[in-house]
mmCIF file of C-alpha atoms in Angstrom:
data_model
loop_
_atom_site.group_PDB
_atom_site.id
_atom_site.type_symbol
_atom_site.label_atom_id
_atom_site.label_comp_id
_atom_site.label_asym_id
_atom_site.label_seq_id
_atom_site.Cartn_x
_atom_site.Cartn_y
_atom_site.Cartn_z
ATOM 1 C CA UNK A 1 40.176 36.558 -45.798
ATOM 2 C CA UNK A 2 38.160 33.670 -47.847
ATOM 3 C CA UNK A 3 38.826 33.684 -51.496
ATOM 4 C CA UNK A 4 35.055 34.831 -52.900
ATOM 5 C CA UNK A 5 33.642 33.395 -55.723
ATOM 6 C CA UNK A 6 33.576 36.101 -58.298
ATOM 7 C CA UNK A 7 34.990 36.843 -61.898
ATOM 8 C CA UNK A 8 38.075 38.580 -61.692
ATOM 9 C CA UNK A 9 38.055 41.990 -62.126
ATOM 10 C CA UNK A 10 41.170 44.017 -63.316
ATOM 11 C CA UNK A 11 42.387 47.339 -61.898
ATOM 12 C CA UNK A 12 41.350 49.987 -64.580
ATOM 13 C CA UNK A 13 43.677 53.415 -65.094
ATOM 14 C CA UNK A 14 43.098 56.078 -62.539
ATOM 15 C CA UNK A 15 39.929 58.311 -62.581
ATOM 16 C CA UNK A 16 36.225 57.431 -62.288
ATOM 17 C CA UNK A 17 35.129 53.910 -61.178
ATOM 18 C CA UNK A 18 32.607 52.366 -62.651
ATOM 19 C CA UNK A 19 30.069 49.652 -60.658
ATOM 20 C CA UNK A 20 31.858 46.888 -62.971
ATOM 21 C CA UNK A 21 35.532 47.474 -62.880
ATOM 22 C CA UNK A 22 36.530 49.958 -59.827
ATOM 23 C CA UNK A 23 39.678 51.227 -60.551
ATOM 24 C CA UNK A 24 41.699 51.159 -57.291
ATOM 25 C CA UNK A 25 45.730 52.457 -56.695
ATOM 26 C CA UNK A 26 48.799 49.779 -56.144
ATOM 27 C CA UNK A 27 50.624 49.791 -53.239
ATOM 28 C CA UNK A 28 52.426 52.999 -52.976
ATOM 29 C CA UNK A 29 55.740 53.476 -50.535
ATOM 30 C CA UNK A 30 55.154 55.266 -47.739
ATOM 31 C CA UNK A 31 55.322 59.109 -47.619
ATOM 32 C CA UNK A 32 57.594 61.414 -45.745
ATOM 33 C CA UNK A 33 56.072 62.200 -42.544
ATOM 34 C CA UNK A 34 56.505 66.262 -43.136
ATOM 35 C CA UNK A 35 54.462 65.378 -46.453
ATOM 36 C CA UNK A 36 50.531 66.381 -46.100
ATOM 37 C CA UNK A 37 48.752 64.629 -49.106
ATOM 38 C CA UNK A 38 44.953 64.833 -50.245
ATOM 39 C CA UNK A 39 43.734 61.119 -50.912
ATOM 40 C CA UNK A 40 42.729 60.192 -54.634
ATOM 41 C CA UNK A 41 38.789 59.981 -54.018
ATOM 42 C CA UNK A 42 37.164 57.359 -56.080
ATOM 43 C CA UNK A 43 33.208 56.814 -56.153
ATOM 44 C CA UNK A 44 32.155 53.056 -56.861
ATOM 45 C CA UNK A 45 28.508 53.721 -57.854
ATOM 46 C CA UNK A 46 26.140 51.261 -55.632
ATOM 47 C CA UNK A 47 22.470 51.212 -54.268
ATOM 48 C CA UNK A 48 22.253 51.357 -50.182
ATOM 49 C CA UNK A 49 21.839 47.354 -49.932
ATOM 50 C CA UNK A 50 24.297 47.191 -52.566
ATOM 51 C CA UNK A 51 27.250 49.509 -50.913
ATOM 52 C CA UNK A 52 28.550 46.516 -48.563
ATOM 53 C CA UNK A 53 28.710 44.075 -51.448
ATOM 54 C CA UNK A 54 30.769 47.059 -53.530
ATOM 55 C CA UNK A 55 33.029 48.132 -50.991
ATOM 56 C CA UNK A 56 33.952 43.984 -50.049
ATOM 57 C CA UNK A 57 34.952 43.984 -53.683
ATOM 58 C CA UNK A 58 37.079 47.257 -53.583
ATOM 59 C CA UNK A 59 38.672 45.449 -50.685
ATOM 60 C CA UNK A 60 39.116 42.206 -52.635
ATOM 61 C CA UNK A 61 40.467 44.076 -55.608
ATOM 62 C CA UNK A 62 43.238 45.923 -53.254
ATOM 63 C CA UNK A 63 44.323 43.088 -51.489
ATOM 64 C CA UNK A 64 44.693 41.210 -55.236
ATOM 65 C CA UNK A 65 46.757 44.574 -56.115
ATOM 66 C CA UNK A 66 49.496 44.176 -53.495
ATOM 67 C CA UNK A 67 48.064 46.480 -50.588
ATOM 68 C CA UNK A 68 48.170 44.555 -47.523
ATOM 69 C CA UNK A 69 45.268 44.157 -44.795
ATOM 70 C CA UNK A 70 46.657 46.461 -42.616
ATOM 71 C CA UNK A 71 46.642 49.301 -45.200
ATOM 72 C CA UNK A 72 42.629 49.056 -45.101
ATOM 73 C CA UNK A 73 40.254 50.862 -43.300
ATOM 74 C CA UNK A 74 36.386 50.305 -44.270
ATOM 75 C CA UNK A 75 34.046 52.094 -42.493
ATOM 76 C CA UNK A 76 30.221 51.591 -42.480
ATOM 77 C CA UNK A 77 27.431 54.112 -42.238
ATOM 78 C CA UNK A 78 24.059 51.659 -42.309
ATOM 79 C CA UNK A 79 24.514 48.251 -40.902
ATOM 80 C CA UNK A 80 27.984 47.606 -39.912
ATOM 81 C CA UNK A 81 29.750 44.764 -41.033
ATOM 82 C CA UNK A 82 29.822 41.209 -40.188
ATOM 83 C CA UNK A 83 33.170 41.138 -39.393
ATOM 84 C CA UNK A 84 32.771 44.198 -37.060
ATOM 85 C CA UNK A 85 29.169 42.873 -35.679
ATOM 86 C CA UNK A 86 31.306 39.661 -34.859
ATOM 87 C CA UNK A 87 34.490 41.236 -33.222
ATOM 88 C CA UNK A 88 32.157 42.902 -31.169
ATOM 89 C CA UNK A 89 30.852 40.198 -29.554
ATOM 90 C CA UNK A 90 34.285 39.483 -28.208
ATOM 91 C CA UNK A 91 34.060 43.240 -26.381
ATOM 92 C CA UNK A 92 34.776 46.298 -27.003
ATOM 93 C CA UNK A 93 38.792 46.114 -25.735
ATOM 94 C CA UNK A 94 39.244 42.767 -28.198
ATOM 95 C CA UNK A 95 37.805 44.955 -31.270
ATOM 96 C CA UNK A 96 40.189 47.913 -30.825
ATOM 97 C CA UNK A 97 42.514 45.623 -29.669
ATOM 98 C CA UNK A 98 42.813 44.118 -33.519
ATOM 99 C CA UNK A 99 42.808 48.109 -35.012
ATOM 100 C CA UNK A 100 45.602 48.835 -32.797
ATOM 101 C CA UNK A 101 47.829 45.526 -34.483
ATOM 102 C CA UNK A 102 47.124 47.106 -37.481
ATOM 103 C CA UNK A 103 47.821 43.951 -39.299
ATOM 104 C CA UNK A 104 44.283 43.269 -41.003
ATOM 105 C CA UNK A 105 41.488 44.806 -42.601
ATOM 106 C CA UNK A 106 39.046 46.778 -40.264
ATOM 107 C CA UNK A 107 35.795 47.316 -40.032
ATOM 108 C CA UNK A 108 34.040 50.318 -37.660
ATOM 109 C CA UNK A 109 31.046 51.842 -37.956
ATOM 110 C CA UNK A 110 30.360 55.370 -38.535
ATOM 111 C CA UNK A 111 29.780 56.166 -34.827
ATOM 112 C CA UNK A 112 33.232 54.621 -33.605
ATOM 113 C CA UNK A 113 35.078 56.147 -37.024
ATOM 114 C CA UNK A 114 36.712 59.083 -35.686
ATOM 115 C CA UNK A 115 38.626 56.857 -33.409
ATOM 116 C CA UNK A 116 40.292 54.703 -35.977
ATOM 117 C CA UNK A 117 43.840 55.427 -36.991
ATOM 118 C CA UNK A 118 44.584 56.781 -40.643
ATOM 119 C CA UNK A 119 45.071 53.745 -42.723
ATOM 120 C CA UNK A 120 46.860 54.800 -46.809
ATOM 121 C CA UNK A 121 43.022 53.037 -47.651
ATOM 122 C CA UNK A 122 39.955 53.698 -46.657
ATOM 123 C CA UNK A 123 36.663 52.398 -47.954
ATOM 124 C CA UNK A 124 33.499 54.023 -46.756
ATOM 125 C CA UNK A 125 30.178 51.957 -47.787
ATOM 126 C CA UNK A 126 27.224 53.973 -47.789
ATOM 127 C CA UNK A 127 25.151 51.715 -47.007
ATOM 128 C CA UNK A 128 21.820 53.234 -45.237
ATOM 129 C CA UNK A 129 21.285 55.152 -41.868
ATOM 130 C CA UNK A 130 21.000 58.810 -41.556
ATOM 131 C CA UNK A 131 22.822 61.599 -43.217
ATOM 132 C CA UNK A 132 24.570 62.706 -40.320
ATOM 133 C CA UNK A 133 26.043 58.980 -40.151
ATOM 134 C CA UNK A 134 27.062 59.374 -43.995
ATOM 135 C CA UNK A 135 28.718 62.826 -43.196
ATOM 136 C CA UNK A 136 30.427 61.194 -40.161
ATOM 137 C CA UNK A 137 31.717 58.704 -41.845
ATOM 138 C CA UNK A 138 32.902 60.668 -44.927
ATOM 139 C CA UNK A 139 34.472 63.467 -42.982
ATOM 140 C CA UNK A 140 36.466 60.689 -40.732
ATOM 141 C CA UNK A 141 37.096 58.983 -43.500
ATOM 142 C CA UNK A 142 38.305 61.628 -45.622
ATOM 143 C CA UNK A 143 40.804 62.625 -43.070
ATOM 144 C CA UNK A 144 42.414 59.160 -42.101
ATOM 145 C CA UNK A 145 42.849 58.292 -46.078
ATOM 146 C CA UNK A 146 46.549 58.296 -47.011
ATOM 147 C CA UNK A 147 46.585 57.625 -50.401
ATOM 148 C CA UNK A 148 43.155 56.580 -51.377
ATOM 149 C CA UNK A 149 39.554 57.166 -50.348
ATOM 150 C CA UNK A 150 37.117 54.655 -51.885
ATOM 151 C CA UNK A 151 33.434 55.431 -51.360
ATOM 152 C CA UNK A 152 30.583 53.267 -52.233
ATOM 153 C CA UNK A 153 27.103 54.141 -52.563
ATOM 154 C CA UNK A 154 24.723 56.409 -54.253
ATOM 155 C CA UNK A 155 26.366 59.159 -56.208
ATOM 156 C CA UNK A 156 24.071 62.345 -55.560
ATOM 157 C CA UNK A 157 23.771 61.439 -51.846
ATOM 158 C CA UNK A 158 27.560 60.802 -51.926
ATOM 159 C CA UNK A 159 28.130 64.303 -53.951
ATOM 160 C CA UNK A 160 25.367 66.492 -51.567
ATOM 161 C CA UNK A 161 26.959 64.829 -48.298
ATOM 162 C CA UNK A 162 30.934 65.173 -49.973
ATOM 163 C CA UNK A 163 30.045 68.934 -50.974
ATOM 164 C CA UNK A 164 28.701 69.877 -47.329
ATOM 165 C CA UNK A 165 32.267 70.225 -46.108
ATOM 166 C CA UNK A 166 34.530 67.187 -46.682
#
């Protein structure tokens, strides 16, 4: 990943993030396999052109926290992301091929999300397309969180989408 040129922004105590200073979890060791845990959900408040920019920082502020790549999942639900747009152009068997590794951040769309593995992170940017694309997304992404479930976008869309059965 290329360092970004923004201030630095500390990890805040659990709870509720706020757009300035998203509070996100440290590395945590891995959990028994007979353990079943609900991820710690955490809204980052962001407009839909906004919600890429807001989950790339979530991302930035793990990483700087000591989770590595491979513990991230970020899904999108508008536009995907340029990393995914990119990969793609490679194929479709060189994209998945990089999931399977496991060793980096990745990026899927909504569509593709419910074939990702579970990842102890994942960051769902809300970032336009239908609401059937945000329920996808937050449903997959709900189930393949671990530890933490980071989702960026608007808050009532988030809560009306989260309420309808996630």
């Amino acid at each position: 990943r290329a360092p970004r040129d923004t201030a630095a922004v500390k990890p805040g105590p659990p709870g509720p993030a706020t757009p300035s200073a998203p509070a996100v979890a440290p590395a945590a060791p891995a959990a028994d396999a007979a353990t079943v845990t609900t991820p710690q959900i955490q809204l980052i408040p962001a407009t839909p052109d906004g919600a890429l920019d807001a989950a790339e920082e979530a991302v930035d502020l793990l990483l700087d926290s000591g989770r590595t790549p491979g513990d991230v999942l970020v899904i999108t639900t508008g536009e995907p992301h340029p990393w995914a747009a990119h990969e793609l152009s490679f194929g479709d068997a060189a994209y998945w091929a990089q999931h399977d590794a496991g060793d980096d951040v990745f990026y899927a769309d909504a569509a593709v999300a419910e074939r990702a593995k579970s990842r102890a992170v994942v960051v769902v940017a809300v970032n336009g397309g239908p609401e059937s694309a945000a329920a996808t997304a937050l449903a997959a992404a709900h189930s393949r969180a671990g530890a933490l479930l980071i989702v960026c976008g608007e808050p009532q869309r988030i809560n009306s989408v989260l309420g309808a059965g996630v």
